[in-house]
């Protein structure tokens, strides 16, 4: 009887508690008064833009094009990394940009999103950045899931779009972004790059468009010419170093320079023989701007007056260069200044693009290829603070003669802009770079291989794209790499 009585009392208490929970209104007790009630597009944009810095300082391209090499721990300079994973872009920055577009398009959220800038300007900015990241990705891997991607469980195994299809999509994205930009209305909040200046975003979009046009100029010259000339006709492109597009850092740990972080506790990267000896052989004054003098090493030979270059020493590519003080590091401002900016698009880069376009017979506003070539070299030297007399002497000693001159000088000017240097080197096949003698496979990679998870998680579509694109290794050329 006692047990029955206890059970009855317990059941009565549970029933009372349950019924009480159903009727009690706790109000806003569990609401965080400091937390957002909807996605904040300014925060999404800030986080997405950080990817621009990582792309701009991409170490893989820097090592593949032998601007730098590694010290005592060679890996990528030996082409040892065989596969690369792109998932972080899909789940990180691109997802943020997709959300910005969604919030500024959806009728239920776009009014609220206007607190962070004009709807169309936010959409345009997100589309420009999304295209910038996608170009980096496709110029690394080639074909990618895109038109069927971002559907979650509704389509967990999307097809791959070919690189040609992706470039068509990217051009359409840029055209739409340009049509949406309104310089009289508020730009996006949270903009680390231009602080909401939509005129500058228009220049960014056109710089990207010019770059994409030249990238495909051997694969689809008609489309390339049309897109490039549209930019020239618009007049909205980089003309001088004052127009350069850079990613600016902050002095705190969360926002400091990528290079500063790399050298904070280690000294892994040093000037390669290829870059150093190219600068030395051509008596290029940028040698003293790109590198620091070696602490303990001495060059085997010198070319500058008075042996001024004697302490500037490059390292064999891909070798175990254990005693790093024997070699030259990148200049101290790059590796030690916490907020030293990363160039994204520069006047030198665009002038070389226009010089090449002029050689191809495209409309560049009437300027001669040789003049644009010289202006490009001058812009590069001015950017790096080369003395005016040294600049004039160098240009006089290196006149334009062929497309190889443009290719070589562009490689020099794209110092530390790794992915662009790698893409342009693949397209030009110049300068001639000798693969590392220390590599197991002595061939410089021309693409990134897909991570093994791609085949595991999407086997049918993976097999289909490999059959169409070519072997999934580091040596299958991309669609635009036809030479």
One Martini backbone bead per residue (centre of mass of N, CA, C, O) as a GRO file, in nm:
protein
  483
    1UNK     BB    1   0.056   0.063  -0.020
    2UNK     BB    2   0.296   0.258  -0.006
    3UNK     BB    3   0.382   0.229  -0.304
    4UNK     BB    4   0.120   0.327  -0.431
    5UNK     BB    5   0.117   0.603  -0.295
    6UNK     BB    6   0.388   0.710  -0.412
    7UNK     BB    7   0.313   0.684  -0.712
    8UNK     BB    8   0.072   0.876  -0.706
    9UNK     BB    9   0.224   1.129  -0.613
   10UNK     BB   10   0.428   1.136  -0.853
   11UNK     BB   11   0.218   1.159  -1.082
   12UNK     BB   12   0.092   1.425  -0.980
   13UNK     BB   13   0.352   1.602  -1.004
   14UNK     BB   14   0.410   1.562  -1.304
   15UNK     BB   15   0.138   1.675  -1.405
   16UNK     BB   16   0.171   1.956  -1.282
   17UNK     BB   17   0.434   2.036  -1.426
   18UNK     BB   18   0.338   1.996  -1.719
   19UNK     BB   19   0.094   2.196  -1.707
   20UNK     BB   20   0.263   2.442  -1.626
   21UNK     BB   21   0.450   2.454  -1.884
   22UNK     BB   22   0.208   2.508  -2.085
   23UNK     BB   23   0.118   2.804  -1.942
   24UNK     BB   24   0.386   2.934  -1.922
   25UNK     BB   25   0.528   3.265  -1.971
   26UNK     BB   26   0.871   3.366  -2.036
   27UNK     BB   27   0.911   3.547  -2.262
   28UNK     BB   28   1.246   3.704  -2.281
   29UNK     BB   29   1.448   3.532  -2.114
   30UNK     BB   30   1.605   3.381  -2.382
   31UNK     BB   31   1.687   3.651  -2.488
   32UNK     BB   32   1.931   3.828  -2.672
   33UNK     BB   33   1.981   4.169  -2.671
   34UNK     BB   34   2.275   4.148  -2.846
   35UNK     BB   35   2.143   3.981  -3.063
   36UNK     BB   36   2.066   3.888  -3.367
   37UNK     BB   37   1.757   3.822  -3.562
   38UNK     BB   38   1.942   3.847  -3.819
   39UNK     BB   39   2.124   3.856  -4.078
   40UNK     BB   40   2.441   4.020  -4.125
   41UNK     BB   41   2.580   4.141  -4.408
   42UNK     BB   42   2.839   4.279  -4.307
   43UNK     BB   43   2.963   4.021  -4.179
   44UNK     BB   44   2.962   3.843  -4.428
   45UNK     BB   45   3.148   4.025  -4.598
   46UNK     BB   46   3.399   4.038  -4.424
   47UNK     BB   47   3.457   3.733  -4.427
   48UNK     BB   48   3.472   3.696  -4.738
   49UNK     BB   49   3.709   3.905  -4.798
   50UNK     BB   50   3.949   3.741  -4.675
   51UNK     BB   51   3.997   3.566  -4.933
   52UNK     BB   52   4.152   3.775  -5.100
   53UNK     BB   53   4.416   3.750  -4.938
   54UNK     BB   54   4.472   3.444  -4.982
   55UNK     BB   55   4.486   3.467  -5.290
   56UNK     BB   56   4.704   3.702  -5.311
   57UNK     BB   57   4.909   3.487  -5.125
   58UNK     BB   58   4.951   3.236  -5.284
   59UNK     BB   59   5.199   2.995  -5.241
   60UNK     BB   60   5.185   2.796  -5.473
   61UNK     BB   61   5.236   2.993  -5.713
   62UNK     BB   62   5.506   3.103  -5.607
   63UNK     BB   63   5.655   2.825  -5.619
   64UNK     BB   64   5.593   2.736  -5.914
   65UNK     BB   65   5.729   3.027  -6.023
   66UNK     BB   66   5.998   3.087  -5.858
   67UNK     BB   67   6.012   3.330  -5.653
   68UNK     BB   68   6.009   3.119  -5.437
   69UNK     BB   69   6.132   2.921  -5.169
   70UNK     BB   70   6.239   2.682  -4.952
   71UNK     BB   71   6.395   2.576  -4.687
   72UNK     BB   72   6.409   2.306  -4.465
   73UNK     BB   73   6.086   2.249  -4.581
   74UNK     BB   74   6.024   2.094  -4.848
   75UNK     BB   75   5.731   2.063  -5.081
   76UNK     BB   76   5.586   2.243  -5.302
   77UNK     BB   77   5.867   2.290  -5.451
   78UNK     BB   78   5.830   1.956  -5.513
   79UNK     BB   79   5.530   1.872  -5.569
   80UNK     BB   80   5.399   1.699  -5.315
   81UNK     BB   81   5.120   1.812  -5.361
   82UNK     BB   82   4.844   1.641  -5.519
   83UNK     BB   83   4.600   1.750  -5.340
   84UNK     BB   84   4.298   1.959  -5.326
   85UNK     BB   85   4.069   2.149  -5.124
   86UNK     BB   86   3.744   2.330  -5.186
   87UNK     BB   87   3.528   2.338  -4.951
   88UNK     BB   88   3.582   2.611  -4.799
   89UNK     BB   89   3.453   2.794  -5.016
   90UNK     BB   90   3.162   2.682  -5.010
   91UNK     BB   91   3.122   2.704  -4.678
   92UNK     BB   92   3.212   3.001  -4.672
   93UNK     BB   93   3.236   3.263  -4.865
   94UNK     BB   94   3.017   3.177  -5.070
   95UNK     BB   95   2.788   3.141  -4.868
   96UNK     BB   96   2.786   3.433  -4.775
   97UNK     BB   97   2.722   3.556  -5.058
   98UNK     BB   98   2.459   3.407  -5.104
   99UNK     BB   99   2.315   3.535  -4.858
  100UNK     BB  100   2.327   3.827  -4.947
  101UNK     BB  101   2.158   3.788  -5.200
  102UNK     BB  102   1.909   3.670  -5.064
  103UNK     BB  103   1.846   3.908  -4.859
  104UNK     BB  104   1.835   4.126  -5.115
  105UNK     BB  105   1.585   3.963  -5.271
  106UNK     BB  106   1.397   3.899  -5.060
  107UNK     BB  107   1.094   4.029  -4.962
  108UNK     BB  108   1.131   3.961  -4.641
  109UNK     BB  109   1.453   4.103  -4.623
  110UNK     BB  110   1.541   4.360  -4.795
  111UNK     BB  111   1.460   4.591  -4.608
  112UNK     BB  112   1.647   4.514  -4.371
  113UNK     BB  113   1.917   4.511  -4.550
  114UNK     BB  114   1.934   4.830  -4.598
  115UNK     BB  115   2.106   4.891  -4.338
  116UNK     BB  116   2.376   4.782  -4.532
  117UNK     BB  117   2.262   4.889  -4.801
  118UNK     BB  118   2.205   4.875  -5.106
  119UNK     BB  119   2.082   4.612  -5.257
  120UNK     BB  120   2.230   4.618  -5.536
  121UNK     BB  121   2.514   4.672  -5.421
  122UNK     BB  122   2.533   4.412  -5.260
  123UNK     BB  123   2.495   4.219  -5.493
  124UNK     BB  124   2.729   4.313  -5.668
  125UNK     BB  125   2.957   4.258  -5.468
  126UNK     BB  126   2.901   3.953  -5.434
  127UNK     BB  127   2.941   3.880  -5.737
  128UNK     BB  128   3.230   3.973  -5.769
  129UNK     BB  129   3.353   3.794  -5.546
  130UNK     BB  130   3.248   3.523  -5.651
  131UNK     BB  131   3.406   3.539  -5.918
  132UNK     BB  132   3.689   3.566  -5.806
  133UNK     BB  133   3.686   3.290  -5.662
  134UNK     BB  134   3.607   3.112  -5.904
  135UNK     BB  135   3.851   3.171  -6.078
  136UNK     BB  136   4.055   3.055  -5.887
  137UNK     BB  137   3.934   2.768  -5.886
  138UNK     BB  138   3.928   2.701  -6.195
  139UNK     BB  139   4.243   2.773  -6.228
  140UNK     BB  140   4.306   2.512  -6.054
  141UNK     BB  141   4.087   2.263  -6.136
  142UNK     BB  142   3.851   2.359  -6.327
  143UNK     BB  143   3.613   2.178  -6.290
  144UNK     BB  144   3.284   2.243  -6.130
  145UNK     BB  145   3.052   2.273  -5.903
  146UNK     BB  146   2.751   2.498  -5.963
  147UNK     BB  147   2.461   2.500  -6.101
  148UNK     BB  148   2.395   2.246  -5.876
  149UNK     BB  149   2.472   2.389  -5.634
  150UNK     BB  150   2.354   2.475  -5.313
  151UNK     BB  151   2.110   2.236  -5.227
  152UNK     BB  152   2.190   2.021  -5.053
  153UNK     BB  153   1.974   1.755  -5.006
  154UNK     BB  154   1.848   1.800  -5.296
  155UNK     BB  155   2.177   1.794  -5.412
  156UNK     BB  156   2.458   1.616  -5.319
  157UNK     BB  157   2.526   1.546  -5.652
  158UNK     BB  158   2.662   1.745  -5.849
  159UNK     BB  159   2.751   1.860  -6.127
  160UNK     BB  160   2.990   1.946  -6.361
  161UNK     BB  161   3.139   2.226  -6.479
  162UNK     BB  162   3.300   2.348  -6.713
  163UNK     BB  163   3.522   2.588  -6.776
  164UNK     BB  164   3.370   2.717  -7.007
  165UNK     BB  165   3.103   2.745  -6.849
  166UNK     BB  166   3.217   2.915  -6.617
  167UNK     BB  167   3.300   3.161  -6.788
  168UNK     BB  168   3.017   3.226  -6.881
  169UNK     BB  169   2.903   3.273  -6.595
  170UNK     BB  170   3.105   3.497  -6.509
  171UNK     BB  171   3.036   3.707  -6.719
  172UNK     BB  172   2.738   3.730  -6.638
  173UNK     BB  173   2.790   3.821  -6.346
  174UNK     BB  174   2.945   4.082  -6.414
  175UNK     BB  175   2.728   4.219  -6.585
  176UNK     BB  176   2.519   4.231  -6.361
  177UNK     BB  177   2.682   4.390  -6.156
  178UNK     BB  178   2.726   4.644  -6.333
  179UNK     BB  179   2.412   4.702  -6.365
  180UNK     BB  180   2.367   4.747  -6.038
  181UNK     BB  181   2.541   4.980  -6.008
  182UNK     BB  182   2.518   5.265  -5.768
  183UNK     BB  183   2.694   5.560  -5.695
  184UNK     BB  184   2.442   5.721  -5.537
  185UNK     BB  185   2.446   5.484  -5.343
  186UNK     BB  186   2.483   5.275  -5.095
  187UNK     BB  187   2.713   5.089  -4.981
  188UNK     BB  188   2.853   4.842  -4.818
  189UNK     BB  189   2.880   4.711  -4.527
  190UNK     BB  190   3.188   4.573  -4.429
  191UNK     BB  191   3.406   4.706  -4.625
  192UNK     BB  192   3.750   4.647  -4.648
  193UNK     BB  193   3.834   4.766  -4.938
  194UNK     BB  194   3.615   5.043  -5.005
  195UNK     BB  195   3.397   5.150  -4.807
  196UNK     BB  196   3.147   5.151  -5.033
  197UNK     BB  197   3.284   5.218  -5.312
  198UNK     BB  198   3.137   5.173  -5.623
  199UNK     BB  199   3.350   5.277  -5.822
  200UNK     BB  200   3.562   5.066  -5.729
  201UNK     BB  201   3.393   4.814  -5.794
  202UNK     BB  202   3.390   4.865  -6.097
  203UNK     BB  203   3.696   4.831  -6.132
  204UNK     BB  204   3.712   4.548  -6.027
  205UNK     BB  205   3.527   4.416  -6.237
  206UNK     BB  206   3.703   4.507  -6.486
  207UNK     BB  207   3.963   4.368  -6.401
  208UNK     BB  208   3.843   4.086  -6.407
  209UNK     BB  209   3.746   4.095  -6.701
  210UNK     BB  210   4.023   4.134  -6.834
  211UNK     BB  211   4.154   3.880  -6.718
  212UNK     BB  212   3.953   3.675  -6.836
  213UNK     BB  213   3.991   3.746  -7.132
  214UNK     BB  214   4.294   3.671  -7.155
  215UNK     BB  215   4.274   3.379  -7.047
  216UNK     BB  216   4.081   3.301  -7.321
  217UNK     BB  217   4.233   3.398  -7.593
  218UNK     BB  218   4.305   3.099  -7.710
  219UNK     BB  219   4.010   2.962  -7.688
  220UNK     BB  220   3.828   3.261  -7.720
  221UNK     BB  221   3.892   3.532  -7.901
  222UNK     BB  222   3.618   3.669  -7.950
  223UNK     BB  223   3.519   3.699  -7.659
  224UNK     BB  224   3.770   3.834  -7.545
  225UNK     BB  225   3.767   4.089  -7.717
  226UNK     BB  226   3.489   4.193  -7.637
  227UNK     BB  227   3.535   4.218  -7.326
  228UNK     BB  228   3.784   4.399  -7.330
  229UNK     BB  229   3.665   4.640  -7.498
  230UNK     BB  230   3.444   4.715  -7.297
  231UNK     BB  231   3.632   4.828  -7.084
  232UNK     BB  232   3.771   5.046  -7.249
  233UNK     BB  233   3.506   5.199  -7.324
  234UNK     BB  234   3.425   5.272  -7.025
  235UNK     BB  235   3.698   5.377  -6.851
  236UNK     BB  236   3.686   5.154  -6.599
  237UNK     BB  237   4.015   5.151  -6.509
  238UNK     BB  238   4.339   5.096  -6.455
  239UNK     BB  239   4.596   5.362  -6.490
  240UNK     BB  240   4.718   5.391  -6.201
  241UNK     BB  241   4.844   5.351  -5.884
  242UNK     BB  242   4.597   5.504  -5.758
  243UNK     BB  243   4.401   5.250  -5.862
  244UNK     BB  244   4.481   5.038  -5.696
  245UNK     BB  245   4.419   4.708  -5.571
  246UNK     BB  246   4.388   4.647  -5.219
  247UNK     BB  247   4.463   4.471  -4.925
  248UNK     BB  248   4.382   4.575  -4.604
  249UNK     BB  249   4.512   4.584  -4.291
  250UNK     BB  250   4.554   4.519  -3.953
  251UNK     BB  251   4.713   4.520  -3.624
  252UNK     BB  252   4.567   4.275  -3.554
  253UNK     BB  253   4.547   3.932  -3.541
  254UNK     BB  254   4.278   3.911  -3.717
  255UNK     BB  255   4.401   4.148  -3.951
  256UNK     BB  256   4.669   4.064  -4.046
  257UNK     BB  257   4.916   3.973  -4.230
  258UNK     BB  258   4.997   3.692  -4.400
  259UNK     BB  259   5.308   3.729  -4.389
  260UNK     BB  260   5.336   3.783  -4.089
  261UNK     BB  261   5.228   3.506  -4.002
  262UNK     BB  262   5.447   3.330  -4.149
  263UNK     BB  263   5.695   3.497  -3.980
  264UNK     BB  264   5.642   3.486  -3.669
  265UNK     BB  265   5.796   3.174  -3.612
  266UNK     BB  266   5.910   3.156  -3.913
  267UNK     BB  267   6.158   3.071  -4.198
  268UNK     BB  268   6.050   2.941  -4.504
  269UNK     BB  269   6.100   3.191  -4.709
  270UNK     BB  270   6.286   3.235  -5.018
  271UNK     BB  271   6.471   3.323  -5.261
  272UNK     BB  272   6.511   3.232  -5.575
  273UNK     BB  273   6.718   3.177  -5.830
  274UNK     BB  274   6.534   3.258  -6.062
  275UNK     BB  275   6.467   3.545  -5.965
  276UNK     BB  276   6.744   3.657  -5.883
  277UNK     BB  277   6.897   3.603  -6.161
  278UNK     BB  278   6.709   3.770  -6.334
  279UNK     BB  279   6.763   4.039  -6.195
  280UNK     BB  280   7.072   4.037  -6.223
  281UNK     BB  281   7.112   3.999  -6.530
  282UNK     BB  282   6.916   4.271  -6.581
  283UNK     BB  283   6.967   4.495  -6.381
  284UNK     BB  284   6.734   4.499  -6.160
  285UNK     BB  285   6.621   4.726  -5.916
  286UNK     BB  286   6.409   4.530  -5.774
  287UNK     BB  287   6.596   4.357  -5.605
  288UNK     BB  288   6.607   4.574  -5.356
  289UNK     BB  289   6.277   4.544  -5.313
  290UNK     BB  290   6.230   4.222  -5.287
  291UNK     BB  291   6.497   4.207  -5.102
  292UNK     BB  292   6.720   4.087  -4.871
  293UNK     BB  293   7.005   4.065  -4.738
  294UNK     BB  294   7.224   3.851  -4.658
  295UNK     BB  295   7.386   3.746  -4.368
  296UNK     BB  296   7.602   3.495  -4.488
  297UNK     BB  297   7.589   3.533  -4.788
  298UNK     BB  298   7.725   3.499  -5.136
  299UNK     BB  299   7.753   3.574  -5.445
  300UNK     BB  300   7.909   3.441  -5.722
  301UNK     BB  301   7.796   3.700  -5.874
  302UNK     BB  302   7.803   4.026  -6.037
  303UNK     BB  303   7.636   4.338  -6.197
  304UNK     BB  304   7.653   4.568  -6.019
  305UNK     BB  305   7.772   4.841  -5.916
  306UNK     BB  306   8.009   4.758  -5.679
  307UNK     BB  307   7.856   4.496  -5.584
  308UNK     BB  308   7.557   4.549  -5.458
  309UNK     BB  309   7.458   4.225  -5.503
  310UNK     BB  310   7.631   4.025  -5.318
  311UNK     BB  311   7.393   3.975  -5.078
  312UNK     BB  312   7.214   3.852  -5.307
  313UNK     BB  313   7.048   3.534  -5.247
  314UNK     BB  314   6.964   3.244  -5.394
  315UNK     BB  315   6.775   2.940  -5.404
  316UNK     BB  316   6.734   2.628  -5.458
  317UNK     BB  317   6.482   2.455  -5.591
  318UNK     BB  318   6.365   2.227  -5.348
  319UNK     BB  319   6.573   2.241  -5.145
  320UNK     BB  320   6.758   2.192  -4.855
  321UNK     BB  321   6.766   2.512  -4.699
  322UNK     BB  322   6.875   2.520  -4.390
  323UNK     BB  323   7.053   2.797  -4.405
  324UNK     BB  324   6.876   3.077  -4.436
  325UNK     BB  325   7.098   3.314  -4.394
  326UNK     BB  326   7.226   3.259  -4.691
  327UNK     BB  327   6.962   3.408  -4.773
  328UNK     BB  328   6.695   3.577  -4.917
  329UNK     BB  329   6.444   3.766  -4.820
  330UNK     BB  330   6.189   3.922  -4.816
  331UNK     BB  331   6.107   4.213  -4.755
  332UNK     BB  332   6.050   4.349  -4.445
  333UNK     BB  333   5.776   4.490  -4.498
  334UNK     BB  334   5.625   4.228  -4.568
  335UNK     BB  335   5.706   4.032  -4.305
  336UNK     BB  336   5.670   4.268  -4.056
  337UNK     BB  337   5.432   4.425  -4.149
  338UNK     BB  338   5.109   4.395  -4.042
  339UNK     BB  339   4.983   4.622  -4.280
  340UNK     BB  340   5.078   4.520  -4.545
  341UNK     BB  341   4.970   4.526  -4.851
  342UNK     BB  342   4.776   4.349  -5.097
  343UNK     BB  343   4.786   4.296  -5.419
  344UNK     BB  344   4.544   4.250  -5.683
  345UNK     BB  345   4.537   4.516  -5.872
  346UNK     BB  346   4.741   4.674  -6.124
  347UNK     BB  347   4.882   4.883  -6.344
  348UNK     BB  348   5.089   4.687  -6.454
  349UNK     BB  349   4.895   4.456  -6.520
  350UNK     BB  350   4.707   4.626  -6.717
  351UNK     BB  351   4.927   4.722  -6.914
  352UNK     BB  352   5.010   4.441  -7.007
  353UNK     BB  353   4.733   4.364  -7.111
  354UNK     BB  354   4.721   4.592  -7.325
  355UNK     BB  355   4.973   4.514  -7.479
  356UNK     BB  356   4.872   4.239  -7.567
  357UNK     BB  357   4.615   4.338  -7.708
  358UNK     BB  358   4.765   4.508  -7.920
  359UNK     BB  359   4.910   4.269  -8.053
  360UNK     BB  360   4.620   4.134  -8.128
  361UNK     BB  361   4.436   4.397  -8.232
  362UNK     BB  362   4.306   4.544  -8.014
  363UNK     BB  363   4.121   4.776  -7.845
  364UNK     BB  364   4.320   5.041  -7.647
  365UNK     BB  365   4.296   5.356  -7.748
  366UNK     BB  366   4.576   5.374  -7.948
  367UNK     BB  367   4.797   5.233  -7.816
  368UNK     BB  368   5.105   5.109  -7.805
  369UNK     BB  369   5.265   4.832  -7.707
  370UNK     BB  370   5.538   4.963  -7.629
  371UNK     BB  371   5.421   5.181  -7.443
  372UNK     BB  372   5.269   4.993  -7.245
  373UNK     BB  373   5.516   4.834  -7.159
  374UNK     BB  374   5.668   5.075  -7.033
  375UNK     BB  375   5.442   5.161  -6.836
  376UNK     BB  376   5.442   4.896  -6.677
  377UNK     BB  377   5.727   4.906  -6.568
  378UNK     BB  378   5.702   5.183  -6.435
  379UNK     BB  379   5.471   5.104  -6.240
  380UNK     BB  380   5.627   4.889  -6.088
  381UNK     BB  381   5.864   5.069  -5.992
  382UNK     BB  382   5.696   5.279  -5.846
  383UNK     BB  383   5.562   5.087  -5.643
  384UNK     BB  384   5.868   5.000  -5.531
  385UNK     BB  385   6.063   5.264  -5.531
  386UNK     BB  386   6.221   5.336  -5.775
  387UNK     BB  387   6.445   5.507  -5.920
  388UNK     BB  388   6.417   5.709  -6.190
  389UNK     BB  389   6.689   5.649  -6.330
  390UNK     BB  390   6.677   5.340  -6.312
  391UNK     BB  391   6.418   5.313  -6.470
  392UNK     BB  392   6.509   5.442  -6.738
  393UNK     BB  393   6.751   5.254  -6.792
  394UNK     BB  394   6.597   4.988  -6.801
  395UNK     BB  395   6.398   5.049  -7.030
  396UNK     BB  396   6.617   5.111  -7.244
  397UNK     BB  397   6.748   4.808  -7.211
  398UNK     BB  398   6.420   4.691  -7.247
  399UNK     BB  399   6.277   4.651  -7.515
  400UNK     BB  400   6.032   4.585  -7.725
  401UNK     BB  401   5.985   4.266  -7.932
  402UNK     BB  402   5.790   4.054  -7.774
  403UNK     BB  403   5.580   3.852  -7.600
  404UNK     BB  404   5.805   3.755  -7.406
  405UNK     BB  405   5.848   4.028  -7.272
  406UNK     BB  406   5.575   4.045  -7.136
  407UNK     BB  407   5.592   3.779  -6.980
  408UNK     BB  408   5.842   3.843  -6.813
  409UNK     BB  409   5.755   4.118  -6.687
  410UNK     BB  410   5.501   4.002  -6.551
  411UNK     BB  411   5.643   3.805  -6.364
  412UNK     BB  412   5.794   4.023  -6.209
  413UNK     BB  413   5.538   4.207  -6.131
  414UNK     BB  414   5.398   3.936  -5.983
  415UNK     BB  415   5.523   3.949  -5.720
  416UNK     BB  416   5.344   3.753  -5.484
  417UNK     BB  417   5.114   3.692  -5.710
  418UNK     BB  418   5.071   3.375  -5.741
  419UNK     BB  419   4.819   3.296  -5.914
  420UNK     BB  420   4.866   3.489  -6.149
  421UNK     BB  421   5.148   3.391  -6.221
  422UNK     BB  422   5.066   3.098  -6.283
  423UNK     BB  423   4.853   3.153  -6.501
  424UNK     BB  424   5.038   3.317  -6.695
  425UNK     BB  425   5.256   3.103  -6.731
  426UNK     BB  426   5.069   2.889  -6.858
  427UNK     BB  427   4.982   3.066  -7.100
  428UNK     BB  428   5.279   3.151  -7.208
  429UNK     BB  429   5.531   2.968  -7.142
  430UNK     BB  430   5.659   3.219  -6.975
  431UNK     BB  431   5.921   3.163  -6.855
  432UNK     BB  432   6.174   2.946  -6.842
  433UNK     BB  433   6.140   2.674  -6.618
  434UNK     BB  434   6.313   2.478  -6.395
  435UNK     BB  435   6.261   2.212  -6.250
  436UNK     BB  436   6.294   2.050  -5.977
  437UNK     BB  437   6.552   1.824  -5.894
  438UNK     BB  438   6.387   1.725  -5.613
  439UNK     BB  439   6.164   1.595  -5.761
  440UNK     BB  440   5.982   1.316  -5.828
  441UNK     BB  441   5.826   1.509  -6.039
  442UNK     BB  442   5.981   1.696  -6.301
  443UNK     BB  443   5.700   1.887  -6.295
  444UNK     BB  444   5.516   2.156  -6.338
  445UNK     BB  445   5.227   2.238  -6.239
  446UNK     BB  446   4.883   2.303  -6.406
  447UNK     BB  447   4.720   2.173  -6.162
  448UNK     BB  448   4.475   2.072  -5.946
  449UNK     BB  449   4.376   1.818  -5.763
  450UNK     BB  450   4.140   1.637  -5.642
  451UNK     BB  451   4.003   1.541  -5.380
  452UNK     BB  452   3.909   1.229  -5.267
  453UNK     BB  453   3.615   1.316  -5.177
  454UNK     BB  454   3.492   1.354  -5.456
  455UNK     BB  455   3.482   1.056  -5.542
  456UNK     BB  456   3.337   0.945  -5.289
  457UNK     BB  457   3.070   1.154  -5.302
  458UNK     BB  458   3.084   1.180  -5.654
  459UNK     BB  459   3.139   0.944  -5.871
  460UNK     BB  460   2.984   0.993  -6.138
  461UNK     BB  461   3.070   1.295  -6.186
  462UNK     BB  462   3.368   1.248  -6.168
  463UNK     BB  463   3.396   1.050  -6.406
  464UNK     BB  464   3.280   1.242  -6.621
  465UNK     BB  465   3.492   1.477  -6.596
  466UNK     BB  466   3.747   1.312  -6.645
  467UNK     BB  467   3.666   1.218  -6.929
  468UNK     BB  468   3.653   1.521  -7.038
  469UNK     BB  469   3.924   1.665  -6.915
  470UNK     BB  470   4.102   1.446  -6.768
  471UNK     BB  471   4.332   1.366  -6.580
  472UNK     BB  472   4.363   1.356  -6.218
  473UNK     BB  473   4.614   1.578  -6.225
  474UNK     BB  474   4.897   1.810  -6.248
  475UNK     BB  475   4.909   1.778  -6.603
  476UNK     BB  476   4.634   1.882  -6.689
  477UNK     BB  477   4.511   2.091  -6.897
  478UNK     BB  478   4.334   2.352  -6.938
  479UNK     BB  479   4.120   2.500  -7.151
  480UNK     BB  480   4.304   2.775  -7.186
  481UNK     BB  481   4.567   2.579  -7.208
  482UNK     BB  482   4.680   2.548  -7.544
  483UNK     BB  483   5.016   2.586  -7.561
   0.00000   0.00000   0.00000
